[in-house]
Amino acid sequence: MNDVTTPPRPWVLHVDMDQFIAAVEVLRRPELAGRPVIVGGRGDPTERAVVSTASYEARAFGVGSGMPLRLAARKAPDAIILPVDGPAYTAASEQVMNVLRSTGAVVEVLGWDEAFLGISTDDPERWARETQAAVLAATHLHCSIGIGDNKIRAKLATGFGKPRGIFRLTADNWSEVMGERPTIELWGVGSKVSKRLSGLGIHTVHELAAADPAVLVGEFGPRMGQWYADLGHGRGSSVVDDTPWVARGHSRETTYQRNLVTRAEVEDAVRVLVGQVLEDVLAEGRPVMRLTLKVRYAPFFTKTFSRKLPAVTTDRAALEEAALSLVDKMETGREIRLLGLRAEMIMPADPAEAGPVKTTPIRGAF
């Protein structure tokens, strides 16, 4: 009888860079190492802006991403506050992803600072350690790595490994590690969903796993209800896809240092956003099929308004007309502190869903 060699087992690794943006800034300014660093807006806490990231030293003071920069400065008065530098983070991210690809893994990029790796090995911890070492040697940046038998478990495992660590989460230890944790700690469960689950008497991951799927379907619908039922068990896809990511849309938003008060101010601001978004759209070469306007009223109440266009287009006048029609849905008499505009484009393989494409030459677009 011939010996049969067992092939290596497939695994999913989730690589997450540690305090990525802050770490890039510290690399550029080594004197900041070990000090509380906050990155957000233009680096001016007297302006309206939010924290993009905070170093671990700043987080010890209660500073977190999304927090108003002014509040962060009060919590950590000795922190160094720096402006956001998108191009620098993009360059650092590309360097990291190139290192990950060089390991021989299938790499699915999730964002600036994280990616899934598809590998086959009998020793995933060794692969993870070697990956950490390769990233550190090439970029001087540290990362944490979660090991899982699918994406969900790998993603959640990373949190147990931070910072600079490695953790394995699989079907074998899922219940032990996750069972008594609140549902909000699951990937894809935010505060709203966790509150709805609580309304069903489901507070922990164990309770979610034990829940009747029919009850979840009744609350969340057939697709998401079943998804949450599977999530309670940690079930999910294990396929890592290295197909290049294609943006479905482009967004721009502005927080105004002085509230917009009049209709004319709002319309002028919307026209500016249309121009900014259109620049990104034209670079993609795909027409717009839907617009969404984000409005943040003072002091801090946010609503969104959306409409599908009658015909897909890159025509500035048509986009301005559609965007301004969304302004009509806004509450009158309320001051505006932020406006954002998202343009959703047809995907490369899609037909022109809304009919013929109405275009504007790039030269005449602005």
XYZ file of C-alpha atoms in Angstrom:
366
model
C 0.000 0.000 0.000
C 1.340 3.422 -0.960
C 1.726 6.054 1.727
C -0.715 8.917 1.346
C 0.582 12.325 2.364
C -1.999 14.464 4.104
C -2.082 17.934 2.542
C -1.520 20.943 4.816
C -4.648 22.328 6.424
C -6.083 25.588 5.077
C -6.228 28.572 7.454
C -7.316 32.182 7.414
C -5.047 34.779 9.002
C -6.235 38.289 9.806
C -3.410 40.817 9.878
C -4.189 44.082 11.649
C -1.575 46.804 11.987
C -1.169 48.120 15.528
C -2.247 51.782 15.933
C -1.388 52.127 12.242
C -1.814 55.854 11.599
C -0.204 56.863 14.882
C 2.629 54.407 14.257
C 3.310 55.912 10.813
C 3.485 59.352 12.402
C 5.899 58.143 15.083
C 8.142 56.673 12.389
C 8.331 60.123 10.836
C 8.893 61.752 14.223
C 10.808 59.279 16.427
C 10.820 61.748 19.304
C 7.086 61.037 19.735
C 7.668 57.398 20.680
C 6.053 56.603 24.025
C 4.082 59.852 24.102
C 0.313 60.256 23.666
C -0.317 61.012 19.985
C -3.667 61.964 18.472
C -4.286 62.281 14.734
C -7.348 64.096 13.448
C -8.576 66.854 11.149
C -5.988 69.550 10.557
C -4.418 68.931 13.937
C -6.150 71.913 15.530
C -8.361 71.017 18.520
C -10.061 74.418 18.377
C -11.606 73.382 15.039
C -14.457 70.977 14.446
C -12.904 67.615 13.684
C -12.795 64.072 15.033
C -10.021 61.737 16.073
C -8.853 59.454 13.260
C -6.642 57.423 15.553
C -4.862 57.641 18.872
C -1.714 55.956 20.123
C -2.017 53.461 22.945
C -0.617 56.106 25.290
C -3.442 58.472 24.318
C -6.048 55.713 24.587
C -5.045 55.299 28.222
C -6.638 58.730 28.790
C -9.908 57.591 27.214
C -9.255 58.989 23.733
C -10.762 56.972 20.885
C -11.433 57.121 17.154
C -14.458 59.219 16.196
C -14.267 61.345 19.334
C -14.470 65.119 18.814
C -10.910 66.439 18.682
C -11.729 69.154 21.197
C -12.875 66.559 23.747
C -9.796 64.424 23.071
C -7.553 67.393 23.793
C -9.262 67.885 27.139
C -8.908 64.221 28.059
C -5.215 64.135 27.145
C -3.962 67.719 27.578
C -0.319 66.755 27.031
C -0.988 64.802 23.826
C 0.644 65.715 20.537
C -2.129 66.419 18.036
C -1.258 65.965 14.368
C -3.162 66.539 11.115
C -4.308 63.654 8.938
C -1.890 62.866 6.095
C -3.723 60.459 3.812
C -0.994 60.049 1.170
C 1.551 59.029 3.808
C -0.767 56.356 5.182
C -1.589 55.082 1.704
C 2.119 54.733 0.893
C 2.785 52.873 4.156
C -0.218 50.615 3.552
C 0.956 49.690 0.068
C 4.331 48.758 1.508
C 2.704 46.500 4.105
C 0.438 44.785 1.562
C 3.390 44.135 -0.747
C 5.177 42.392 2.121
C 2.094 40.251 2.826
C 1.874 39.228 -0.836
C 5.549 38.264 -0.807
C 4.834 35.549 1.796
C 3.044 33.399 -0.767
C -0.362 33.822 0.872
C -3.538 34.837 -0.930
C -4.103 38.413 0.265
C -7.513 40.074 0.531
C -7.051 43.726 1.436
C -9.688 45.121 3.806
C -8.373 48.655 4.227
C -5.306 50.731 4.970
C -4.311 48.635 7.946
C -5.776 45.145 7.674
C -6.008 42.145 5.376
C -7.016 38.501 5.288
C -4.425 35.927 4.287
C -5.346 32.529 2.898
C -2.680 29.913 3.640
C -2.177 26.153 3.858
C 0.167 24.977 6.581
C 0.487 22.579 9.480
C 1.856 25.373 11.697
C -0.183 28.611 11.340
C 1.464 30.170 14.400
C 4.868 29.868 12.777
C 3.544 31.419 9.565
C 2.063 34.252 11.611
C 5.324 34.888 13.477
C 7.284 34.935 10.247
C 4.755 37.334 8.736
C 5.056 39.683 11.698
C 8.835 39.599 11.395
C 8.732 40.285 7.654
C 6.390 43.262 8.063
C 8.500 44.694 10.885
C 11.765 44.265 8.974
C 10.432 45.969 5.850
C 8.301 48.732 7.379
C 9.318 49.089 11.054
C 5.628 48.677 11.874
C 4.115 46.114 14.224
C 1.013 44.032 13.578
C -1.236 41.567 15.378
C -2.467 38.392 13.711
C -5.589 36.344 14.285
C -5.679 32.717 13.162
C -9.004 31.114 12.293
C -10.706 28.392 10.333
C -12.810 31.109 8.681
C -12.781 34.880 8.282
C -15.081 35.664 11.193
C -13.026 33.719 13.697
C -9.728 35.066 12.346
C -10.995 38.647 12.524
C -12.182 38.259 16.107
C -9.001 36.409 17.111
C -6.889 39.448 16.279
C -8.428 41.448 19.089
C -7.199 38.865 21.603
C -3.688 39.139 20.207
C -3.296 42.912 20.340
C -0.849 44.442 20.503
C 1.921 42.623 18.611
C 0.498 39.196 19.423
C -1.023 36.100 17.824
C -4.211 34.277 18.800
C -6.044 31.274 17.373
C -9.853 31.066 17.390
C -11.558 28.070 15.773
C -14.620 25.898 16.166
C -12.709 23.993 18.859
C -12.441 26.932 21.294
C -15.219 29.227 20.028
C -17.642 28.520 22.857
C -14.935 28.727 25.521
C -13.554 32.047 24.294
C -16.671 33.796 23.009
C -19.640 32.170 24.728
C -20.052 34.527 27.694
C -19.087 37.683 25.838
C -21.734 40.265 24.900
C -23.036 40.102 21.344
C -21.688 43.573 20.584
C -18.191 42.065 20.545
C -19.057 40.058 17.435
C -17.868 41.304 14.065
C -20.839 42.952 12.369
C -22.894 43.585 15.505
C -23.107 47.248 16.483
C -24.994 49.007 19.235
C -28.315 49.062 17.361
C -28.296 45.354 16.548
C -27.149 44.402 20.045
C -30.054 46.393 21.503
C -32.493 44.595 19.210
C -31.010 41.280 20.264
C -31.358 42.295 23.907
C -35.026 42.948 23.208
C -35.272 39.276 22.262
C -33.564 38.251 25.497
C -30.272 37.577 23.728
C -27.339 39.198 25.511
C -24.372 36.872 25.050
C -22.818 34.973 22.172
C -23.884 31.718 23.810
C -27.499 32.915 23.931
C -27.297 33.958 20.278
C -26.019 30.508 19.335
C -28.899 28.910 21.234
C -31.560 31.205 19.752
C -34.238 29.887 17.418
C -33.242 30.994 13.889
C -36.920 31.590 13.107
C -37.043 34.249 15.831
C -33.983 35.963 14.372
C -35.450 35.815 10.873
C -38.641 37.373 12.193
C -36.672 40.249 13.681
C -34.020 40.851 11.024
C -35.411 39.284 7.846
C -34.488 36.076 6.038
C -30.967 37.042 5.004
C -29.648 38.858 8.083
C -31.616 36.720 10.521
C -29.873 33.577 9.305
C -26.567 35.431 9.209
C -26.858 36.336 12.895
C -27.858 32.776 13.715
C -24.678 31.518 12.059
C -22.638 34.293 13.682
C -23.530 33.018 17.134
C -21.679 29.821 16.245
C -18.822 31.656 14.544
C -19.767 30.207 11.180
C -18.803 32.081 8.029
C -16.846 32.072 4.803
C -13.290 30.779 4.706
C -12.623 31.903 1.131
C -9.933 34.567 0.850
C -10.359 36.476 -2.410
C -7.474 38.485 -3.841
C -9.596 40.065 -6.568
C -8.707 43.777 -6.584
C -11.223 45.836 -4.668
C -13.450 48.058 -6.803
C -15.105 51.066 -5.214
C -18.877 51.123 -5.480
C -18.953 54.818 -4.753
C -17.044 57.889 -3.694
C -17.842 60.201 -0.800
C -16.737 63.625 0.315
C -17.823 65.488 3.417
C -16.991 68.733 5.150
C -17.373 69.811 8.750
C -17.914 73.568 8.730
C -16.140 75.704 11.285
C -19.200 77.961 11.256
C -22.668 76.471 10.934
C -24.451 76.913 7.623
C -27.585 78.925 8.245
C -29.175 79.992 4.967
C -30.477 77.959 2.051
C -27.974 79.721 -0.233
C -25.053 78.638 1.974
C -26.246 75.043 1.900
C -26.707 75.026 -1.880
C -23.248 76.512 -2.447
C -21.731 73.887 -0.162
C -23.553 71.073 -1.967
C -22.260 72.314 -5.320
C -18.721 72.205 -3.977
C -19.244 68.622 -2.805
C -20.626 67.647 -6.209
C -17.464 68.972 -7.842
C -15.225 67.083 -5.427
C -17.085 63.789 -5.794
C -17.300 64.150 -9.569
C -13.520 64.476 -9.759
C -13.205 61.062 -8.095
C -15.946 59.572 -10.276
C -14.346 60.741 -13.510
C -11.076 59.149 -12.454
C -12.948 55.824 -12.179
C -14.577 56.162 -15.582
C -17.947 54.878 -14.365
C -21.184 56.892 -14.259
C -23.233 57.672 -11.170
C -26.514 55.888 -10.515
C -27.423 57.123 -7.013
C -26.663 60.085 -4.747
C -26.849 60.197 -0.967
C -26.693 63.424 1.015
C -25.524 63.270 4.626
C -26.625 66.118 6.886
C -25.484 66.763 10.429
C -27.641 69.348 12.137
C -26.363 71.312 15.105
C -25.597 70.286 17.722
C -24.989 66.700 16.518
C -27.969 64.987 14.841
C -27.334 63.194 11.545
C -29.719 62.175 8.759
C -29.230 60.909 5.213
C -31.321 61.393 2.088
C -30.916 59.365 -1.088
C -32.280 59.118 -4.604
C -31.671 56.982 -7.657
C -30.972 59.014 -10.769
C -33.328 58.736 -13.774
C -30.286 57.978 -15.954
C -26.720 57.109 -15.010
C -24.522 60.103 -15.652
C -21.281 61.980 -15.176
C -22.863 65.283 -16.163
C -22.171 67.915 -13.516
C -25.380 69.863 -14.106
C -27.483 66.708 -13.746
C -25.680 65.718 -10.565
C -26.055 69.197 -9.086
C -29.757 69.161 -9.880
C -30.189 65.775 -8.203
C -28.120 66.772 -5.170
C -30.025 70.020 -4.713
C -33.307 68.102 -4.884
C -32.104 66.245 -1.777
C -31.633 69.582 -0.041
C -35.392 70.028 -0.383
C -35.827 67.077 1.997
C -33.830 68.726 4.774
C -35.490 70.312 7.774
C -35.838 74.041 7.345
C -34.638 76.482 9.956
C -31.958 74.187 11.381
C -28.274 75.057 11.339
C -25.931 72.645 9.580
C -22.511 71.691 10.898
C -21.618 68.994 8.334
C -22.587 67.983 4.825
C -21.468 64.906 2.938
C -22.239 63.554 -0.514
C -21.846 59.991 -1.763
C -22.055 59.066 -5.425
C -22.748 55.386 -6.087
C -21.510 54.228 -9.482
C -22.467 51.301 -11.668
C -20.070 48.395 -11.214
C -17.738 47.467 -14.094
C -19.741 44.372 -15.057
C -23.130 46.028 -14.581
C -25.322 47.104 -17.466
C -26.406 50.719 -17.481
C -29.094 50.011 -14.939
C -30.930 53.265 -15.274
C -30.830 53.572 -19.044
C -28.470 55.338 -21.409
C -25.390 57.051 -20.002
C -25.361 60.836 -20.121
C -21.752 62.014 -20.093
C -19.736 65.172 -19.908
C -16.191 65.365 -21.292
C -13.645 65.636 -18.505
C -12.315 68.917 -19.864
C -15.694 70.554 -19.429
C -16.633 68.944 -16.177
C -15.530 71.661 -13.803
